[in-house]
Amino acid sequence: MKSEKELEEIFEKKLANNEFIEPKDWMPEKYRHHLIRQISQHAHSEVVGMLPEGNWITRAPSLRAKLVLLAKVQDEGGHGLYLYSAAETLGISRDEMIEALHAGKAKYSSIFNYPTLTWADIGAIGWLVDGAAIMNQVMLQRTSYGPYSRAMIRICKEESFHQRQGYEIMMRLALGTPEQKQMAQDALNRWWYPTLMMFGPPDDQSPNTADAVKWRIKRETNDQLRQKFVNQTVPQAEFIGLKVPDPNLKWNEAKKGYDFTPPDWNEFWRVIKGDGPCNKERLAARIKAHEEGKWVREAAAAYAQKHNKEMLVS
Ligand code: 3HC
């Protein structure tokens, strides 16, 4: 039997060799808890993220747009499932995670506490929010925990369709009538800073980054990813004739990136503490859906039990 020190050495060696840590491997308790926190928060974000977009399925401007949005929202539900399953391999149950969300103990992404006021917001979510999510998740494809990494590979493939779906909506509006272009610009104005907040607080105010980088859960920091996102997105806005709402935005040749105004971090902390424009509405909608789906879970469990019994008898 190996001592704790030997087990820790094996764990460190795997990290150093860029090998995955798998569910049955020994891992420090702090690593396990860090992952449960992050993966469950990520899963909750996918599922809560279905709400602002789901709100527009019945009002999509064409059958094609409706079909695409329906498929996208369904994908997000699937992402939630992969992520809950990855978190379950760390020894927490789905019920415990969902209870923590409903009790307001577990977070979900700040971005989903903002309202979707027009059809252009659906474009802005796909382009900016999914674009930011991909920026973070491409890095997470190489995260150190095997099940999380594998979930991310599939999720990233689907997210890249989502990003294009959003950009297509923005492009159509931006190249449309002056009113449509204004609608797209207004959506960009409202979603820009909340999107920059998605990457998390600045590195010097981020309590979890040091451990995450040490354990190779994160391979890039919040600020590094935010900078990459700005560099990638500004030319996309320019291409369709929209203006990023930041008077200080300027290309900085020395750092080969844009200088930009940071978001209002007081607003960020307020939103993640429950005081954003839609926090109460989102949580109430999730709790209602969970309660109304109780009979489905019970029927599925009863069916599984009956089916298993029949399999054992035959
Ligand atoms: N929204 C809500 N909470 C946030 C946040 C955000 N945008 N950014 C940071 N926080 C929270 C953290 O969870 C942490 O709180 P906790 O310690 O109570 O959990 C606190 O603020 C301090 O932040 P840190 O930077 O120290 O936290 P992390 O190192 O965990 O970094 C993160 C935050 C970058 C969001 C990281 O957790 C991460 O990479 N998570 C995985 C990706 C993810 O969750 N994405 C959700 C985006 S939405 C999505 O994918 C849906 C898609 O369909 C668009």
Coordinates of C-alpha atoms and ligand atoms in Angstrom, one line a residue:
M1 CA 0.0 0.0 0.0
K2 CA 1.4 3.4 -1.0
S3 CA 1.8 6.2 1.5
E4 CA 0.0 9.5 1.0
K5 CA 3.3 11.1 0.1
E6 CA 3.9 8.5 -2.6
L7 CA 0.4 9.0 -4.0
E8 CA 0.9 12.7 -4.1
E9 CA 4.2 12.2 -6.0
I10 CA 2.4 10.1 -8.6
F11 CA -0.3 12.8 -8.9
E12 CA 2.3 15.5 -9.4
K13 CA 4.2 13.5 -11.9
K14 CA 1.1 12.9 -14.0
L15 CA 0.4 16.6 -14.0
A16 CA 4.0 17.4 -15.0
N17 CA 3.8 14.9 -17.8
N18 CA 0.5 16.3 -19.0
E19 CA -1.3 13.1 -18.3
F20 CA -4.9 13.1 -17.3
I21 CA -6.1 12.5 -13.8
E22 CA -8.9 9.9 -14.0
P23 CA -11.8 9.3 -11.5
K24 CA -10.2 6.2 -9.9
D25 CA -6.8 7.9 -9.5
W26 CA -5.7 9.3 -6.1
M27 CA -6.1 13.0 -6.0
P28 CA -5.8 15.7 -3.2
E29 CA -9.1 16.5 -1.6
K30 CA -8.6 20.2 -2.5
Y31 CA -8.2 19.3 -6.2
R32 CA -11.4 17.2 -6.0
H33 CA -13.4 20.0 -4.4
H34 CA -12.0 22.6 -6.8
L35 CA -13.2 20.6 -9.7
I36 CA -16.6 19.9 -8.2
R37 CA -17.1 23.6 -7.7
Q38 CA -16.0 24.6 -11.2
I39 CA -17.6 21.7 -13.2
S40 CA -20.9 22.0 -11.3
Q41 CA -21.0 25.8 -11.8
H42 CA -20.2 25.2 -15.4
A43 CA -23.1 22.7 -15.7
H44 CA -25.5 25.1 -14.0
S45 CA -24.5 27.8 -16.4
E46 CA -25.4 25.6 -19.4
V47 CA -28.8 24.8 -18.0
V48 CA -29.7 28.3 -16.7
G49 CA -28.3 29.6 -20.0
M50 CA -31.3 27.9 -21.8
L51 CA -33.7 30.4 -20.2
P52 CA -32.8 33.8 -21.8
E53 CA -32.7 32.2 -25.3
G54 CA -35.6 29.8 -24.8
N55 CA -37.6 33.0 -24.2
W56 CA -37.2 33.8 -27.9
I57 CA -38.1 30.4 -29.5
T58 CA -41.7 31.3 -30.0
R59 CA -40.8 34.8 -31.4
A60 CA -38.0 33.8 -33.8
P61 CA -38.5 35.8 -37.0
S62 CA -38.5 32.8 -39.4
L63 CA -39.0 29.1 -39.3
R64 CA -35.3 28.6 -40.1
A65 CA -34.3 30.9 -37.2
K66 CA -36.7 29.0 -34.9
L67 CA -35.3 25.6 -35.9
V68 CA -31.7 26.7 -35.4
L69 CA -32.4 28.4 -32.0
L70 CA -34.4 25.3 -30.8
A71 CA -31.4 23.1 -31.7
K72 CA -29.0 25.4 -30.0
V73 CA -31.0 25.5 -26.8
Q74 CA -31.3 21.8 -26.8
D75 CA -27.5 21.5 -27.2
E76 CA -27.0 23.6 -24.1
G77 CA -29.2 21.1 -22.1
G78 CA -27.0 18.3 -23.4
H79 CA -23.9 20.2 -22.3
G80 CA -25.3 20.5 -18.9
L81 CA -25.8 16.7 -18.9
Y82 CA -22.2 15.9 -19.9
L83 CA -20.9 18.3 -17.2
Y84 CA -23.2 17.0 -14.4
S85 CA -22.0 13.5 -15.4
A86 CA -18.3 14.6 -15.3
A87 CA -18.9 16.1 -11.8
E88 CA -20.6 12.9 -10.6
T89 CA -17.4 11.0 -11.2
L90 CA -15.9 13.1 -8.4
G91 CA -18.3 11.7 -5.8
I92 CA -21.1 14.2 -5.7
S93 CA -24.7 13.3 -6.8
R94 CA -26.7 15.2 -9.4
D95 CA -29.4 15.9 -6.6
E96 CA -26.8 17.5 -4.4
M97 CA -25.6 19.8 -7.2
I98 CA -29.1 20.8 -8.1
E99 CA -30.0 21.4 -4.5
A100 CA -27.0 23.7 -4.1
L101 CA -28.1 25.7 -7.2
H102 CA -31.7 26.0 -6.0
A103 CA -30.6 27.0 -2.5
G104 CA -28.4 29.8 -4.0
K105 CA -25.2 28.2 -2.7
A106 CA -23.8 27.2 -6.1
K107 CA -23.1 29.9 -8.7
Y108 CA -23.8 29.9 -12.4
S109 CA -22.4 32.3 -15.0
S110 CA -23.1 36.0 -14.3
I111 CA -24.0 36.6 -17.9
F112 CA -27.4 34.8 -17.7
N113 CA -28.7 37.3 -15.2
Y114 CA -29.2 39.9 -18.0
P115 CA -32.4 40.1 -20.0
T116 CA -32.9 39.4 -23.7
L117 CA -34.9 42.4 -24.9
T118 CA -34.9 42.0 -28.7
W119 CA -34.1 39.4 -31.4
A120 CA -30.7 41.0 -31.7
D121 CA -29.9 39.9 -28.2
I122 CA -30.1 36.3 -29.4
G123 CA -27.5 37.2 -32.0
A124 CA -25.3 38.9 -29.4
I125 CA -25.5 35.9 -27.1
G126 CA -24.4 33.5 -29.8
W127 CA -21.7 35.7 -31.1
L128 CA -20.3 37.2 -27.9
V129 CA -21.4 34.8 -25.0
D130 CA -20.8 31.6 -26.9
G131 CA -17.6 33.2 -28.3
A132 CA -16.4 33.9 -24.8
A133 CA -17.4 30.5 -23.6
I134 CA -15.4 28.9 -26.5
M135 CA -12.3 31.0 -25.7
N136 CA -12.4 29.5 -22.2
Q137 CA -13.4 26.0 -23.2
V138 CA -10.8 25.5 -25.9
M139 CA -8.3 25.9 -23.0
L140 CA -10.4 23.5 -20.9
Q141 CA -10.1 20.7 -23.6
R142 CA -6.6 20.3 -22.2
T143 CA -7.6 20.5 -18.5
S144 CA -6.0 17.9 -16.2
Y145 CA -9.1 16.0 -15.3
G146 CA -10.0 13.4 -17.9
P147 CA -13.8 13.4 -17.9
Y148 CA -13.9 17.2 -17.9
S149 CA -11.5 17.4 -20.8
R150 CA -13.4 14.9 -22.8
A151 CA -16.8 16.6 -22.2
M152 CA -15.2 19.9 -23.4
I153 CA -14.0 18.4 -26.7
R154 CA -17.6 17.7 -27.7
I155 CA -19.0 20.9 -26.2
C156 CA -16.5 23.0 -28.1
K157 CA -17.5 21.5 -31.4
E158 CA -21.2 22.4 -30.8
E159 CA -20.4 25.8 -29.3
S160 CA -18.6 26.8 -32.5
F161 CA -21.9 26.4 -34.4
H162 CA -23.6 28.5 -31.8
Q163 CA -21.1 31.3 -32.2
R164 CA -21.6 31.3 -36.0
Q165 CA -25.4 31.2 -35.5
G166 CA -25.1 34.4 -33.4
Y167 CA -22.8 36.1 -35.8
E168 CA -25.0 35.3 -38.7
I169 CA -28.0 37.0 -36.9
M170 CA -25.8 40.1 -36.1
M171 CA -24.5 40.3 -39.7
R172 CA -28.0 40.1 -41.2
L173 CA -29.2 42.8 -38.9
A174 CA -26.1 45.0 -39.3
L175 CA -26.5 44.8 -43.1
G176 CA -30.3 45.4 -43.0
T177 CA -32.3 48.5 -42.6
P178 CA -31.0 51.4 -40.4
E179 CA -33.5 50.3 -37.7
Q180 CA -32.1 46.7 -37.8
K181 CA -28.6 47.9 -37.7
Q182 CA -29.4 50.1 -34.6
M183 CA -31.0 47.1 -33.0
A184 CA -27.8 45.1 -33.5
Q185 CA -25.6 48.0 -32.2
D186 CA -27.9 48.3 -29.1
A187 CA -27.5 44.6 -28.3
L188 CA -23.7 44.9 -28.7
N189 CA -23.7 47.9 -26.4
R190 CA -25.6 46.1 -23.7
W191 CA -23.8 42.7 -23.9
W192 CA -20.2 43.8 -24.3
Y193 CA -19.2 44.5 -20.7
P194 CA -21.3 41.6 -19.2
T195 CA -19.5 39.3 -21.7
L196 CA -16.1 40.6 -20.6
M197 CA -17.1 39.8 -17.0
M198 CA -17.7 36.1 -17.9
F199 CA -14.0 35.4 -17.8
G200 CA -14.1 36.1 -14.0
P201 CA -12.4 38.8 -11.9
P202 CA -9.0 40.3 -12.7
D203 CA -6.2 37.9 -11.9
D204 CA -5.2 39.9 -8.8
Q205 CA -8.7 39.5 -7.4
S206 CA -9.2 35.8 -8.4
P207 CA -8.8 33.5 -5.3
N208 CA -9.0 30.3 -7.3
T209 CA -6.6 31.0 -10.2
A210 CA -3.3 30.1 -8.4
D211 CA -4.5 26.6 -7.5
A212 CA -6.2 26.1 -10.9
V213 CA -3.0 27.0 -12.8
K214 CA -0.8 24.9 -10.4
W215 CA -3.1 21.8 -11.0
R216 CA -3.4 22.6 -14.8
I217 CA -7.2 22.9 -14.5
K218 CA -6.8 26.3 -16.1
R219 CA -3.9 26.8 -18.5
E220 CA -4.6 30.5 -19.0
T221 CA -5.7 33.1 -16.5
N222 CA -8.9 35.1 -16.5
D223 CA -7.1 38.2 -17.8
Q224 CA -5.2 36.4 -20.5
L225 CA -8.4 34.9 -21.9
R226 CA -10.3 38.2 -21.7
Q227 CA -7.5 39.9 -23.7
K228 CA -7.6 37.1 -26.3
F229 CA -11.4 37.5 -26.6
V230 CA -11.1 41.3 -27.2
N231 CA -8.4 40.8 -29.8
Q232 CA -10.5 38.3 -31.7
T233 CA -13.9 40.1 -31.4
V234 CA -13.1 43.7 -32.2
P235 CA -12.3 43.0 -35.9
Q236 CA -15.5 40.9 -36.2
A237 CA -17.5 43.9 -35.0
E238 CA -15.7 46.2 -37.5
F239 CA -16.3 43.7 -40.3
I240 CA -20.1 44.1 -40.0
G241 CA -19.9 47.8 -39.3
L242 CA -20.7 47.8 -35.6
K243 CA -18.8 49.7 -32.9
V244 CA -17.5 48.2 -29.7
P245 CA -18.9 50.6 -27.0
D246 CA -15.5 51.5 -25.5
P247 CA -14.0 55.0 -26.2
N248 CA -10.6 53.8 -24.9
L249 CA -10.4 50.8 -27.3
K250 CA -7.1 51.1 -29.1
W251 CA -4.6 48.7 -30.8
N252 CA -1.4 48.5 -28.8
E253 CA 1.4 47.4 -31.1
A254 CA 3.8 46.7 -28.3
K255 CA 1.6 44.1 -26.6
K256 CA 0.0 43.0 -30.0
G257 CA -3.4 43.5 -28.5
Y258 CA -6.1 46.0 -27.8
D259 CA -6.1 48.3 -24.8
F260 CA -9.6 48.4 -23.4
T261 CA -11.7 49.7 -20.5
P262 CA -12.3 47.0 -18.0
P263 CA -15.9 46.2 -16.9
D264 CA -17.4 47.6 -13.7
W265 CA -16.2 45.0 -11.2
N266 CA -18.6 46.3 -8.5
E267 CA -21.5 45.4 -10.9
F268 CA -19.9 41.9 -11.4
W269 CA -19.6 41.2 -7.6
R270 CA -23.2 42.4 -7.1
V271 CA -24.5 40.1 -9.9
I272 CA -22.8 37.0 -8.7
K273 CA -24.0 37.7 -5.2
G274 CA -27.6 37.5 -6.5
D275 CA -28.4 41.1 -7.2
G276 CA -28.4 41.2 -11.0
P277 CA -31.3 42.3 -13.2
C278 CA -32.7 38.7 -13.6
N279 CA -31.2 36.6 -10.8
K280 CA -34.5 36.0 -8.9
E281 CA -36.4 35.3 -12.1
R282 CA -33.8 32.8 -13.4
L283 CA -33.7 30.8 -10.2
A284 CA -37.5 30.8 -9.8
A285 CA -37.8 29.5 -13.4
R286 CA -35.3 26.7 -12.7
I287 CA -37.0 25.6 -9.4
K288 CA -40.4 25.6 -11.1
A289 CA -39.1 23.5 -14.0
H290 CA -37.5 21.1 -11.6
E291 CA -40.7 20.7 -9.5
E292 CA -42.9 20.3 -12.6
G293 CA -40.5 17.6 -13.9
K294 CA -40.7 15.5 -10.8
W295 CA -43.3 13.1 -12.3
V296 CA -41.0 12.5 -15.3
R297 CA -38.1 11.7 -13.0
E298 CA -40.3 9.3 -11.0
A299 CA -41.7 7.6 -14.1
A300 CA -38.2 7.2 -15.5
A301 CA -36.9 5.7 -12.2
A302 CA -39.9 3.4 -11.9
Y303 CA -39.4 2.2 -15.5
A304 CA -35.7 1.6 -14.9
Q305 CA -36.4 -0.4 -11.8
K306 CA -39.1 -2.5 -13.5
H307 CA -36.8 -3.1 -16.5
N308 CA -33.9 -4.1 -14.4
K309 CA -36.1 -6.6 -12.5
E310 CA -37.3 -8.1 -15.7
M311 CA -33.7 -8.4 -16.9
L312 CA -32.7 -10.2 -13.7
V313 CA -35.6 -12.6 -14.0
S314 CA -35.1 -13.5 -17.7
Ligands
3HC1 N1 -20.1 34.2 -13.2 C1 -20.4 33.8 -11.9 N2 -19.4 33.5 -11.0 C2 -18.1 33.8 -11.4 C3 -17.8 34.3 -12.7 C4 -18.8 34.5 -13.6 N3 -18.6 35.0 -14.8 N4 -16.4 34.4 -12.7 C5 -16.0 34.1 -11.5 N5 -17.0 33.7 -10.7 C6 -16.9 33.3 -9.3 C7 -16.1 32.1 -9.1 O1 -16.9 30.9 -9.2 C8 -15.5 32.3 -7.7 O2 -16.5 32.0 -6.8 P1 -16.5 30.7 -5.8 O3 -15.1 30.6 -5.3 O4 -17.5 30.9 -4.8 O5 -16.8 29.5 -6.7 C9 -15.3 33.8 -7.7 O6 -16.1 34.3 -8.6 C10 -13.9 34.2 -7.9 O7 -13.5 33.8 -9.2 P2 -12.2 33.0 -9.6 O8 -11.6 33.7 -10.8 O9 -11.3 32.8 -8.5 O10 -12.8 31.6 -10.0 P3 -12.4 30.5 -11.1 O11 -10.9 30.3 -11.0 O12 -13.3 29.4 -10.9 O13 -12.7 31.2 -12.5 C11 -14.2 30.9 -14.3 C12 -14.0 31.5 -12.9 C13 -13.3 31.5 -15.3 C14 -15.7 31.1 -14.7 C15 -13.9 29.3 -14.2 O14 -14.6 28.8 -13.1 C16 -14.1 28.6 -15.4 O15 -13.3 28.5 -16.3 N6 -15.3 27.8 -15.4 C17 -15.6 26.9 -16.5 C18 -16.3 27.7 -17.6 C19 -17.6 28.1 -17.2 O16 -18.2 27.9 -16.2 N7 -18.3 28.7 -18.2 C20 -19.6 29.2 -18.1 C21 -19.8 30.1 -19.2 S1 -21.4 30.0 -19.9 C22 -21.4 28.6 -20.8 O17 -20.5 27.9 -21.0 C23 -22.7 28.3 -21.5 C24 -22.6 28.4 -23.0 O18 -23.7 27.9 -23.5 C25 -22.5 29.8 -23.4

